[in-house]
């Protein structure tokens, strides 16, 4: 198929209407540039979208808004005003048919584990403090050094392996270091007993949240971009990025089977970096294409259920560490914001399953998934199967960039190649293959625009690299 050339003058083009792309687009309007955003899906927000089904709002995961960046925080407040709620956090861990408080509480943990198990945990912690792994390369080694082997086996192993689909001895230590940075068993216990005045950064007790879920924020961003003269074109996939002399000249899109070529003055891409490399015309050197081919992702699915019952459980979310059920986490959306569930006599839950595109879970029929979700919910004792009234399934590809043994070398090669382009910036979580939250993704969008339009020289691949973060369990391990 040949693409039709658009008659528009060269524009600033943004690929993807997730947090990174929309923030870049909004920042462009602040520099007096009106961008065109191409989004392949029918909805804005990327992984941080909110789906609405029969009047109930479903967050694809449960997105807390928390940031250390004053600029991002100000942007969020300015955008949503009173619709940006401050919410208390309650989350527990389900393990071995018991619920454990998270953040941990001494009485609860001792009662749940029992005296002997608790003594073994402490003994194991002391042993690994005295004789830690010397070369820390894997997630298992990192966590064992921080918490001891026994706690690793009880609380980290099953859940982390559910999330990533690989053994903890294959996951790189950087992931743990990025997400669990300031935590150790000593710090956790001290926090439980309030021995220290300093806060453990992971144990935050409240967070901010849009009244109708994260998608509300991103829809407002999209509206701001369009009211400033930009365009957000949904259902439009970028298929090819054409370049010459280290500059991108045009982008080819496909919408409803029709291809169009758009002249580009500058391009901000938040598509997965593997796809960016594959979309470049002419193709990059073989070594770069091969490197892109080795990057891996983990996918994700939310089985959303609407149930009878006003108040099934008080948590915002529950981590399911038990290996008897496949789900990894349960979100209770009315506890995030009561407006997410319009009928107060009902409860809407999101059961999260981590999978790989094409595997048994991903390809299972929706009604089977809904049935499995209802059974698993009953198995963990949170609801009766017959109370499930309705359900819907949302699949989210490219949810997690995987940090495996080879990713760093591959990324270095890709980064080096992309750095030659004068008007192309790869941004966002998958654009940088980095385990970024919304705020970090937004910052990469902001800085990218300043790099090309305000003489800034920010290394986007380092945004969030040394940042200790608020949340250890957020999306991954506990
Ligand atoms: C389960 C889960 C829970 C999370 N919880 C939190 C949390 O509590 N707090 C938090 O801050 N963050 C959280 N995150 C992270 C957050 O979702 C991401 O950081 C954020 O969505 C990344 O934004 P992005 O714009 O970089 O990428 P994305 O959200 O992936 O957006 C990229 C967009 O590009 C589009 N696209 C891709 N390819 C093309 C193409 N070829 N053409 C056109 N469009 C294209 C995609 O459709 C998508 O809309 C969570 C993530 C997951 C998976």
Short mmCIF file of C-alpha atoms and ligand atoms in Angstrom, two decimals:
data_model
loop_
_atom_site.label_atom_id
_atom_site.label_comp_id
_atom_site.label_asym_id
_atom_site.label_seq_id
_atom_site.Cartn_x
_atom_site.Cartn_y
_atom_site.Cartn_z
CA UNK A 1 0.00 0.00 0.00
CA UNK A 2 1.31 3.51 -0.76
CA UNK A 3 0.84 6.28 1.73
CA UNK A 4 -0.90 9.51 0.71
CA UNK A 5 1.25 12.57 1.42
CA UNK A 6 -0.39 15.02 3.77
CA UNK A 7 -0.26 18.62 2.59
CA UNK A 8 0.36 19.96 6.12
CA UNK A 9 3.69 21.72 6.73
CA UNK A 10 6.25 19.78 8.84
CA UNK A 11 4.92 19.46 12.37
CA UNK A 12 6.01 18.37 15.81
CA UNK A 13 4.73 14.81 15.99
CA UNK A 14 4.14 12.91 19.20
CA UNK A 15 3.67 9.15 19.11
CA UNK A 16 1.41 7.87 21.88
CA UNK A 17 -1.17 9.64 24.05
CA UNK A 18 -0.01 8.20 27.38
CA UNK A 19 1.41 10.38 30.18
CA UNK A 20 4.75 10.90 28.41
CA UNK A 21 3.30 11.76 25.00
CA UNK A 22 0.56 14.06 26.31
CA UNK A 23 2.97 15.86 28.62
CA UNK A 24 5.35 16.40 25.70
CA UNK A 25 2.44 17.67 23.61
CA UNK A 26 1.30 20.08 26.30
CA UNK A 27 4.84 21.34 26.81
CA UNK A 28 5.14 21.91 23.04
CA UNK A 29 2.08 24.15 23.15
CA UNK A 30 3.80 26.14 25.89
CA UNK A 31 6.69 26.70 23.49
CA UNK A 32 4.26 28.03 20.91
CA UNK A 33 4.34 24.81 18.86
CA UNK A 34 1.10 23.02 17.99
CA UNK A 35 1.76 19.27 17.90
CA UNK A 36 -0.08 16.34 16.38
CA UNK A 37 -0.35 13.32 18.66
CA UNK A 38 -0.97 9.93 17.05
CA UNK A 39 -2.48 7.31 19.34
CA UNK A 40 -3.17 3.80 18.11
CA UNK A 41 -5.92 3.13 20.66
CA UNK A 42 -9.40 4.60 20.91
CA UNK A 43 -8.66 6.08 24.33
CA UNK A 44 -5.97 8.34 25.79
CA UNK A 45 -3.88 7.48 28.87
CA UNK A 46 -1.80 4.52 27.67
CA UNK A 47 -1.26 2.08 30.53
CA UNK A 48 -2.65 4.78 32.83
CA UNK A 49 -6.04 4.90 31.07
CA UNK A 50 -9.38 4.35 32.78
CA UNK A 51 -11.92 2.11 31.08
CA UNK A 52 -15.61 2.70 31.69
CA UNK A 53 -17.92 -0.32 31.58
CA UNK A 54 -21.65 -0.09 32.35
CA UNK A 55 -21.04 3.10 34.32
CA UNK A 56 -18.22 1.60 36.45
CA UNK A 57 -14.69 3.01 36.07
CA UNK A 58 -11.76 0.61 35.93
CA UNK A 59 -8.16 1.67 36.39
CA UNK A 60 -5.74 -0.63 34.56
CA UNK A 61 -3.79 -1.54 37.65
CA UNK A 62 -4.45 1.04 40.29
CA UNK A 63 -2.42 4.17 39.67
CA UNK A 64 -1.37 6.13 42.69
CA UNK A 65 -0.25 9.66 41.98
CA UNK A 66 2.84 10.35 43.98
CA UNK A 67 5.87 12.32 42.99
CA UNK A 68 8.93 14.01 44.31
CA UNK A 69 8.90 16.44 41.41
CA UNK A 70 7.41 19.80 42.36
CA UNK A 71 6.82 20.58 38.72
CA UNK A 72 4.81 17.41 38.12
CA UNK A 73 2.88 17.83 41.33
CA UNK A 74 1.95 21.40 40.37
CA UNK A 75 0.86 20.23 36.91
CA UNK A 76 -1.41 17.57 38.39
CA UNK A 77 -3.08 19.98 40.81
CA UNK A 78 -3.46 22.72 38.23
CA UNK A 79 -5.08 20.24 35.84
CA UNK A 80 -7.61 18.61 38.15
CA UNK A 81 -8.13 21.05 41.05
CA UNK A 82 -10.73 19.66 43.46
CA UNK A 83 -11.14 16.48 41.44
CA UNK A 84 -7.65 15.46 42.62
CA UNK A 85 -8.38 13.57 45.83
CA UNK A 86 -6.09 12.66 48.70
CA UNK A 87 -6.80 9.06 49.55
CA UNK A 88 -5.82 6.93 52.55
CA UNK A 89 -3.97 3.80 51.66
CA UNK A 90 -4.84 0.36 52.93
CA UNK A 91 -3.27 -2.68 51.33
CA UNK A 92 -2.69 -6.17 52.63
CA UNK A 93 -0.89 -9.30 51.55
CA UNK A 94 -2.75 -12.59 51.21
CA UNK A 95 -0.37 -15.45 51.94
CA UNK A 96 -0.92 -18.98 53.15
CA UNK A 97 -4.64 -18.37 53.76
CA UNK A 98 -3.99 -15.34 55.93
CA UNK A 99 -4.03 -11.60 55.43
CA UNK A 100 -0.96 -9.65 56.50
CA UNK A 101 -0.97 -5.92 57.00
CA UNK A 102 1.15 -3.91 54.61
CA UNK A 103 3.04 -1.83 55.72
CA UNK A 104 3.83 -4.50 58.30
CA UNK A 105 2.61 -4.40 61.89
CA UNK A 106 4.48 -6.36 64.53
CA UNK A 107 1.52 -8.06 66.21
CA UNK A 108 -0.12 -8.92 62.94
CA UNK A 109 3.08 -10.29 61.37
CA UNK A 110 4.01 -12.37 64.43
CA UNK A 111 0.49 -13.69 64.75
CA UNK A 112 0.30 -14.50 61.04
CA UNK A 113 3.68 -16.20 60.79
CA UNK A 114 3.68 -17.74 64.24
CA UNK A 115 6.49 -17.64 66.80
CA UNK A 116 8.71 -20.32 65.23
CA UNK A 117 8.48 -18.94 61.70
CA UNK A 118 9.19 -15.42 62.99
CA UNK A 119 12.27 -16.69 64.85
CA UNK A 120 13.49 -18.39 61.66
CA UNK A 121 12.96 -15.14 59.71
CA UNK A 122 15.06 -13.17 62.19
CA UNK A 123 17.78 -15.83 62.35
CA UNK A 124 17.92 -15.93 58.57
CA UNK A 125 18.10 -12.13 58.41
CA UNK A 126 21.06 -12.08 60.85
CA UNK A 127 22.84 -14.84 58.94
CA UNK A 128 22.57 -12.90 55.65
CA UNK A 129 23.59 -9.66 57.29
CA UNK A 130 26.74 -11.38 58.57
CA UNK A 131 27.54 -13.26 55.36
CA UNK A 132 25.82 -11.55 52.43
CA UNK A 133 26.24 -12.43 48.77
CA UNK A 134 29.37 -10.59 47.65
CA UNK A 135 28.49 -10.14 43.99
CA UNK A 136 24.91 -8.99 43.82
CA UNK A 137 23.57 -9.55 40.34
CA UNK A 138 20.11 -10.99 40.70
CA UNK A 139 16.90 -9.94 42.37
CA UNK A 140 17.08 -12.96 44.66
CA UNK A 141 20.56 -12.04 45.86
CA UNK A 142 19.63 -8.40 46.40
CA UNK A 143 16.52 -9.18 48.42
CA UNK A 144 18.24 -11.93 50.40
CA UNK A 145 20.99 -9.54 51.42
CA UNK A 146 18.42 -6.95 52.49
CA UNK A 147 15.85 -9.20 54.20
CA UNK A 148 17.34 -12.70 54.64
CA UNK A 149 16.58 -15.84 52.64
CA UNK A 150 13.55 -16.92 54.66
CA UNK A 151 11.61 -13.70 54.17
CA UNK A 152 12.60 -13.72 50.52
CA UNK A 153 11.03 -17.17 50.16
CA UNK A 154 7.88 -16.29 52.09
CA UNK A 155 7.00 -12.84 50.83
CA UNK A 156 8.98 -12.06 47.69
CA UNK A 157 9.48 -15.15 45.60
CA UNK A 158 5.95 -16.26 44.62
CA UNK A 159 4.54 -12.82 43.92
CA UNK A 160 7.58 -11.57 42.03
CA UNK A 161 7.60 -14.70 39.89
CA UNK A 162 3.87 -14.22 39.19
CA UNK A 163 4.54 -10.67 38.08
CA UNK A 164 7.59 -11.36 35.93
CA UNK A 165 7.04 -14.92 34.81
CA UNK A 166 10.73 -15.73 35.37
CA UNK A 167 12.70 -17.01 38.33
CA UNK A 168 14.00 -14.43 40.82
CA UNK A 169 17.47 -15.74 40.03
CA UNK A 170 17.02 -14.45 36.46
CA UNK A 171 15.75 -10.97 37.34
CA UNK A 172 18.42 -8.30 37.57
CA UNK A 173 19.24 -6.68 40.88
CA UNK A 174 18.76 -3.15 39.43
CA UNK A 175 15.04 -3.68 39.46
CA UNK A 176 15.02 -4.32 43.19
CA UNK A 177 17.50 -1.53 43.77
CA UNK A 178 15.30 0.92 41.87
CA UNK A 179 12.09 -0.08 43.60
CA UNK A 180 13.10 -1.19 47.08
CA UNK A 181 16.03 1.11 47.55
CA UNK A 182 15.83 2.33 51.10
CA UNK A 183 14.22 -0.76 52.55
CA UNK A 184 15.76 -3.44 54.71
CA UNK A 185 14.30 -5.73 57.32
CA UNK A 186 15.90 -3.59 60.04
CA UNK A 187 14.25 -0.47 58.61
CA UNK A 188 10.89 -2.18 58.30
CA UNK A 189 10.98 -3.53 61.85
CA UNK A 190 12.13 -0.17 63.18
CA UNK A 191 9.23 1.43 61.39
CA UNK A 192 6.83 -1.11 62.83
CA UNK A 193 8.05 -0.34 66.33
CA UNK A 194 8.54 3.38 65.54
CA UNK A 195 12.16 3.22 66.76
CA UNK A 196 13.21 5.72 64.15
CA UNK A 197 11.85 9.10 63.37
CA UNK A 198 12.98 8.97 59.70
CA UNK A 199 10.39 7.63 57.29
CA UNK A 200 11.01 4.52 55.23
CA UNK A 201 10.27 5.90 51.81
CA UNK A 202 8.18 2.96 50.67
CA UNK A 203 5.68 3.00 53.44
CA UNK A 204 3.52 5.91 52.44
CA UNK A 205 0.09 5.98 53.88
CA UNK A 206 -1.74 8.21 51.45
CA UNK A 207 -1.64 9.18 47.82
CA UNK A 208 -3.45 11.40 45.37
CA UNK A 209 -5.95 10.12 42.87
CA UNK A 210 -8.28 11.63 40.26
CA UNK A 211 -11.97 11.32 41.18
CA UNK A 212 -12.67 9.16 38.09
CA UNK A 213 -9.35 7.37 37.88
CA UNK A 214 -6.10 8.27 36.10
CA UNK A 215 -7.74 8.46 32.67
CA UNK A 216 -9.49 11.60 33.89
CA UNK A 217 -6.11 13.33 34.21
CA UNK A 218 -5.02 12.24 30.74
CA UNK A 219 -8.31 13.22 29.13
CA UNK A 220 -7.89 16.70 30.62
CA UNK A 221 -4.36 16.84 29.22
CA UNK A 222 -5.63 15.82 25.83
CA UNK A 223 -8.32 18.52 25.97
CA UNK A 224 -5.72 21.12 26.93
CA UNK A 225 -3.57 20.15 23.96
CA UNK A 226 -6.48 20.46 21.54
CA UNK A 227 -7.72 23.72 23.01
CA UNK A 228 -4.20 25.14 22.51
CA UNK A 229 -4.45 24.28 18.80
CA UNK A 230 -2.83 20.82 18.83
CA UNK A 231 -4.44 17.62 17.62
CA UNK A 232 -4.84 14.22 19.26
CA UNK A 233 -5.72 11.64 16.62
CA UNK A 234 -6.99 8.39 18.10
CA UNK A 235 -7.12 4.99 16.38
CA UNK A 236 -4.09 6.09 14.37
CA UNK A 237 -1.01 3.92 14.48
CA UNK A 238 2.45 5.06 13.50
CA UNK A 239 3.85 2.43 11.20
CA UNK A 240 7.03 3.92 9.83
CA UNK A 241 9.41 6.74 10.65
CA UNK A 242 11.39 7.94 7.65
CA UNK A 243 14.76 9.62 8.07
CA UNK A 244 17.67 11.01 6.13
CA UNK A 245 21.01 12.47 7.28
CA UNK A 246 20.28 11.81 10.94
CA UNK A 247 16.97 13.66 10.85
CA UNK A 248 13.44 12.32 10.73
CA UNK A 249 11.55 13.81 7.78
CA UNK A 250 8.22 12.06 7.96
CA UNK A 251 6.01 9.64 9.80
CA UNK A 252 3.64 7.15 8.14
CA UNK A 253 0.39 6.40 9.93
CA UNK A 254 -2.35 3.89 9.32
CA UNK A 255 -5.98 4.49 10.28
CA UNK A 256 -8.85 2.29 9.14
CA UNK A 257 -6.58 0.69 6.54
CA UNK A 258 -5.59 4.07 5.04
CA UNK A 259 -1.95 5.14 5.11
CA UNK A 260 -0.84 8.76 5.32
CA UNK A 261 2.59 10.35 5.30
CA UNK A 262 3.05 13.40 7.55
CA UNK A 263 6.05 15.71 7.24
CA UNK A 264 7.83 15.95 10.61
CA UNK A 265 9.87 18.81 12.05
CA UNK A 266 10.52 16.94 15.29
CA UNK A 267 9.33 13.61 16.71
CA UNK A 268 8.73 12.42 20.27
CA UNK A 269 8.11 8.71 20.42
CA UNK A 270 6.66 6.92 23.45
CA UNK A 271 6.10 3.68 21.58
CA UNK A 272 8.13 0.70 22.84
CA UNK A 273 11.72 1.30 21.75
CA UNK A 274 11.81 -2.11 20.03
CA UNK A 275 8.96 -0.96 17.79
CA UNK A 276 10.60 2.40 17.19
CA UNK A 277 13.74 0.67 15.92
CA UNK A 278 11.65 -1.60 13.68
CA UNK A 279 9.68 1.38 12.32
CA UNK A 280 12.72 3.36 11.17
CA UNK A 281 13.21 3.65 7.38
CA UNK A 282 15.89 3.05 6.26
CA UNK A 283 16.38 0.30 8.83
CA UNK A 284 19.10 0.77 11.46
CA UNK A 285 22.25 -1.39 11.30
CA UNK A 286 21.62 -5.09 11.90
CA UNK A 287 23.32 -5.04 15.31
CA UNK A 288 20.83 -2.39 16.52
CA UNK A 289 17.82 -4.26 15.10
CA UNK A 290 19.09 -7.44 16.77
CA UNK A 291 19.55 -5.62 20.07
CA UNK A 292 15.98 -4.33 19.88
CA UNK A 293 14.80 -7.88 19.21
CA UNK A 294 16.25 -9.08 22.52
CA UNK A 295 14.32 -6.63 24.71
CA UNK A 296 11.47 -8.35 26.50
CA UNK A 297 8.20 -7.18 28.01
CA UNK A 298 5.68 -8.58 30.40
CA UNK A 299 2.00 -8.16 29.64
CA UNK A 300 -0.91 -7.72 31.94
CA UNK A 301 -4.63 -8.35 32.12
CA UNK A 302 -7.38 -7.02 34.38
CA UNK A 303 -10.43 -9.16 34.91
CA UNK A 304 -12.99 -6.59 36.05
CA UNK A 305 -15.94 -7.86 38.06
CA UNK A 306 -19.07 -6.12 39.29
CA UNK A 307 -20.48 -7.80 42.40
CA UNK A 308 -23.39 -7.58 44.75
CA UNK A 309 -22.35 -6.08 48.06
CA UNK A 310 -21.64 -2.65 49.42
CA UNK A 311 -18.48 -3.24 51.39
CA UNK A 312 -16.59 -6.41 50.53
CA UNK A 313 -13.26 -5.42 52.11
CA UNK A 314 -11.65 -2.16 53.18
CA UNK A 315 -8.37 -2.30 51.19
CA UNK A 316 -7.54 -0.25 48.11
CA UNK A 317 -5.74 -3.35 46.91
CA UNK A 318 -4.58 -6.76 48.11
CA UNK A 319 -1.45 -8.58 46.99
CA UNK A 320 -2.08 -12.26 46.43
CA UNK A 321 1.15 -14.11 47.17
CA UNK A 322 -0.41 -17.51 47.33
CA UNK A 323 0.52 -19.82 44.49
CA UNK A 324 -2.85 -21.63 44.63
CA UNK A 325 -4.49 -18.86 42.62
CA UNK A 326 -3.17 -17.23 39.48
CA UNK A 327 -4.21 -13.65 40.21
CA UNK A 328 -1.48 -11.38 41.53
CA UNK A 329 -3.43 -8.47 42.94
CA UNK A 330 -7.01 -7.36 43.57
CA UNK A 331 -8.08 -3.72 43.27
CA UNK A 332 -11.23 -2.46 44.98
CA UNK A 333 -12.03 0.67 43.00
CA UNK A 334 -14.64 2.27 45.25
CA UNK A 335 -11.94 2.45 47.91
CA UNK A 336 -9.81 4.48 45.49
CA UNK A 337 -12.68 6.86 44.80
CA UNK A 338 -16.35 6.27 45.56
CA UNK A 339 -17.23 7.81 42.17
CA UNK A 340 -15.58 4.87 40.40
CA UNK A 341 -18.60 2.73 41.35
CA UNK A 342 -21.85 4.60 40.61
CA UNK A 343 -24.13 2.12 42.42
CA UNK A 344 -23.17 1.97 46.10
CA UNK A 345 -24.93 -1.37 46.62
CA UNK A 346 -22.36 -2.94 44.28
CA UNK A 347 -18.58 -3.31 44.31
CA UNK A 348 -16.26 -3.29 41.29
CA UNK A 349 -13.01 -5.20 41.50
CA UNK A 350 -10.02 -5.55 39.18
CA UNK A 351 -8.29 -8.92 39.40
CA UNK A 352 -4.81 -8.60 37.95
CA UNK A 353 -3.11 -11.36 36.01
CA UNK A 354 0.43 -11.07 34.71
CA UNK A 355 1.10 -12.94 31.51
CA UNK A 356 2.82 -12.95 28.13
CA UNK A 357 1.00 -12.17 24.92
CA UNK A 358 -0.03 -15.43 23.32
CA UNK A 359 0.22 -17.59 26.45
CA UNK A 360 -2.64 -19.60 27.96
CA UNK A 361 -3.95 -16.76 30.11
CA UNK A 362 -3.72 -14.09 27.42
CA UNK A 363 -5.60 -16.20 24.89
CA UNK A 364 -8.24 -17.56 27.28
CA UNK A 365 -11.78 -16.51 26.33
CA UNK A 366 -13.14 -13.57 28.30
CA UNK A 367 -16.05 -15.51 29.82
CA UNK A 368 -13.65 -18.22 31.04
CA UNK A 369 -11.42 -15.56 32.57
CA UNK A 370 -14.40 -13.99 34.32
CA UNK A 371 -15.42 -17.38 35.63
CA UNK A 372 -11.87 -18.11 36.81
CA UNK A 373 -11.73 -14.71 38.52
CA UNK A 374 -14.97 -15.41 40.37
CA UNK A 375 -13.67 -18.82 41.49
CA UNK A 376 -10.37 -17.40 42.68
CA UNK A 377 -12.13 -14.64 44.58
CA UNK A 378 -14.15 -17.25 46.40
CA UNK A 379 -11.01 -19.33 47.01
CA UNK A 380 -9.34 -16.45 48.86
CA UNK A 381 -12.54 -15.85 50.82
CA UNK A 382 -13.32 -12.34 49.59
CA UNK A 383 -16.64 -12.92 47.82
CA UNK A 384 -19.04 -15.63 46.80
CA UNK A 385 -18.97 -16.75 43.21
CA UNK A 386 -22.70 -16.30 42.83
CA UNK A 387 -22.42 -12.64 43.83
CA UNK A 388 -20.60 -11.80 40.61
CA UNK A 389 -23.13 -9.95 38.43
CA UNK A 390 -21.09 -8.90 35.43
CA UNK A 391 -17.54 -8.77 34.14
CA UNK A 392 -15.25 -7.52 31.42
CA UNK A 393 -11.60 -8.19 30.56
CA UNK A 394 -8.97 -5.65 29.49
CA UNK A 395 -5.62 -6.76 28.11
CA UNK A 396 -2.61 -4.49 28.35
CA UNK A 397 0.37 -5.40 26.19
CA UNK A 398 3.86 -3.99 26.95
CA UNK A 399 2.95 -3.34 30.58
CA UNK A 400 6.40 -4.01 32.03
CA UNK A 401 9.81 -3.64 30.43
CA UNK A 402 11.83 -6.65 31.62
CA UNK A 403 15.29 -6.19 33.14
CA UNK A 404 16.95 -9.45 32.17
CA UNK A 405 20.61 -10.38 31.85
CA UNK A 406 20.96 -8.90 28.35
CA UNK A 407 18.81 -5.80 28.42
CA UNK A 408 21.51 -3.35 29.44
CA UNK A 409 23.90 -4.13 26.58
CA UNK A 410 21.04 -4.08 24.11
CA UNK A 411 19.80 -0.75 25.41
CA UNK A 412 23.28 0.81 25.26
CA UNK A 413 23.52 -0.11 21.59
CA UNK A 414 20.07 1.30 20.85
CA UNK A 415 20.69 4.47 22.83
CA UNK A 416 23.96 5.09 21.05
CA UNK A 417 22.27 4.69 17.66
CA UNK A 418 19.31 6.93 18.49
CA UNK A 419 21.58 9.67 19.85
CA UNK A 420 22.63 10.49 16.27
CA UNK A 421 19.19 11.84 15.41
CA UNK A 422 18.92 15.60 15.73
CA UNK A 423 15.12 15.79 15.92
CA UNK A 424 13.97 12.49 17.44
CA UNK A 425 13.52 11.82 21.15
CA UNK A 426 12.44 8.48 22.59
CA UNK A 427 10.46 9.09 25.77
CA UNK A 428 8.33 7.38 28.41
CA UNK A 429 8.36 4.03 30.10
CA UNK A 430 8.70 1.78 27.08
CA UNK A 431 10.43 4.39 24.94
CA UNK A 432 13.33 4.18 27.40
CA UNK A 433 12.71 0.59 28.53
CA UNK A 434 12.71 1.86 32.06
CA UNK A 435 10.49 0.96 34.97
CA UNK A 436 9.02 4.45 35.15
CA UNK A 437 5.93 5.62 36.93
CA UNK A 438 3.65 8.30 35.54
CA UNK A 439 5.67 11.17 36.97
CA UNK A 440 8.95 9.93 35.52
CA UNK A 441 7.29 9.33 32.17
CA UNK A 442 5.93 12.86 32.25
CA UNK A 443 9.35 14.28 33.08
CA UNK A 444 10.91 12.55 30.10
CA UNK A 445 8.25 14.19 27.89
CA UNK A 446 8.91 17.62 29.41
CA UNK A 447 12.69 17.38 29.16
CA UNK A 448 12.59 16.00 25.63
CA UNK A 449 10.71 19.08 24.44
CA UNK A 450 13.18 21.33 26.24
CA UNK A 451 16.08 19.42 24.68
CA UNK A 452 14.84 20.20 21.18
CA UNK A 453 13.35 23.64 21.77
CA UNK A 454 14.99 25.33 24.72
CA UNK A 455 18.66 24.35 24.44
CA UNK A 456 18.45 21.86 27.33
CA UNK A 457 20.65 18.79 27.31
CA UNK A 458 18.98 16.33 29.64
CA UNK A 459 19.90 12.66 29.32
CA UNK A 460 16.40 11.14 29.25
CA UNK A 461 17.78 7.65 29.85
CA UNK A 462 18.86 8.79 33.30
CA UNK A 463 15.56 10.27 34.48
CA UNK A 464 14.62 8.16 37.50
CA UNK A 465 17.94 6.24 37.38
CA UNK A 466 19.15 7.23 40.82
CA UNK A 467 15.82 8.12 42.29
CA UNK A 468 14.80 6.28 45.41
CA UNK A 469 11.12 5.81 45.11
CA UNK A 470 8.17 5.84 47.39
CA UNK A 471 6.81 2.48 46.68
CA UNK A 472 8.39 -0.89 46.94
CA UNK A 473 5.46 -3.04 46.11
CA UNK A 474 3.73 -0.75 43.64
CA UNK A 475 3.63 -2.92 40.64
CA UNK A 476 6.07 -5.65 41.37
CA UNK A 477 7.46 -7.42 44.37
CA UNK A 478 6.77 -6.80 47.98
C1 LIG B 1 -0.16 -2.62 36.67
C2 LIG B 1 0.49 -1.26 36.65
C3 LIG B 1 0.34 -0.42 37.75
C4 LIG B 1 0.94 0.85 37.75
N1 LIG B 1 0.79 1.64 38.85
C5 LIG B 1 1.32 2.88 38.85
C6 LIG B 1 1.12 3.75 39.96
O1 LIG B 1 0.52 3.37 40.97
N2 LIG B 1 1.59 5.01 39.88
C7 LIG B 1 2.27 5.47 38.78
O2 LIG B 1 2.63 6.65 38.74
N3 LIG B 1 2.51 4.64 37.73
C8 LIG B 1 2.06 3.37 37.74
N4 LIG B 1 2.26 2.54 36.67
C9 LIG B 1 3.10 3.01 35.57
C10 LIG B 1 2.35 3.85 34.56
O3 LIG B 1 1.28 3.09 34.02
C11 LIG B 1 3.31 4.23 33.45
O4 LIG B 1 4.44 4.85 34.00
C12 LIG B 1 2.75 5.20 32.45
O5 LIG B 1 1.51 4.81 31.92
C13 LIG B 1 3.75 5.30 31.31
O6 LIG B 1 3.35 6.31 30.45
P1 LIG B 1 3.98 6.41 29.01
O7 LIG B 1 3.31 7.54 28.33
O8 LIG B 1 5.45 6.41 29.13
O9 LIG B 1 3.63 5.04 28.28
P2 LIG B 1 2.21 4.33 27.99
O10 LIG B 1 1.27 4.53 29.10
O11 LIG B 1 2.60 2.94 27.60
O12 LIG B 1 1.70 5.10 26.71
C14 LIG B 1 2.24 4.86 25.44
C15 LIG B 1 1.12 5.11 24.42
O13 LIG B 1 1.68 4.97 23.10
C16 LIG B 1 0.72 4.31 22.28
N5 LIG B 1 1.45 3.71 21.14
C17 LIG B 1 2.37 2.72 21.18
N6 LIG B 1 2.79 2.43 19.94
C18 LIG B 1 2.16 3.29 19.10
C19 LIG B 1 2.20 3.49 17.70
N7 LIG B 1 2.98 2.76 16.90
N8 LIG B 1 1.41 4.45 17.17
C20 LIG B 1 0.59 5.21 17.96
N9 LIG B 1 0.51 5.04 19.30
C21 LIG B 1 1.30 4.10 19.86
C22 LIG B 1 0.11 3.28 23.21
O14 LIG B 1 -1.15 2.82 22.72
C23 LIG B 1 -0.01 4.09 24.50
O15 LIG B 1 -1.24 4.76 24.57
C24 LIG B 1 1.70 1.27 36.64
C25 LIG B 1 1.85 0.41 35.54
C26 LIG B 1 1.26 -0.85 35.55
C27 LIG B 1 1.46 -1.77 34.38
#
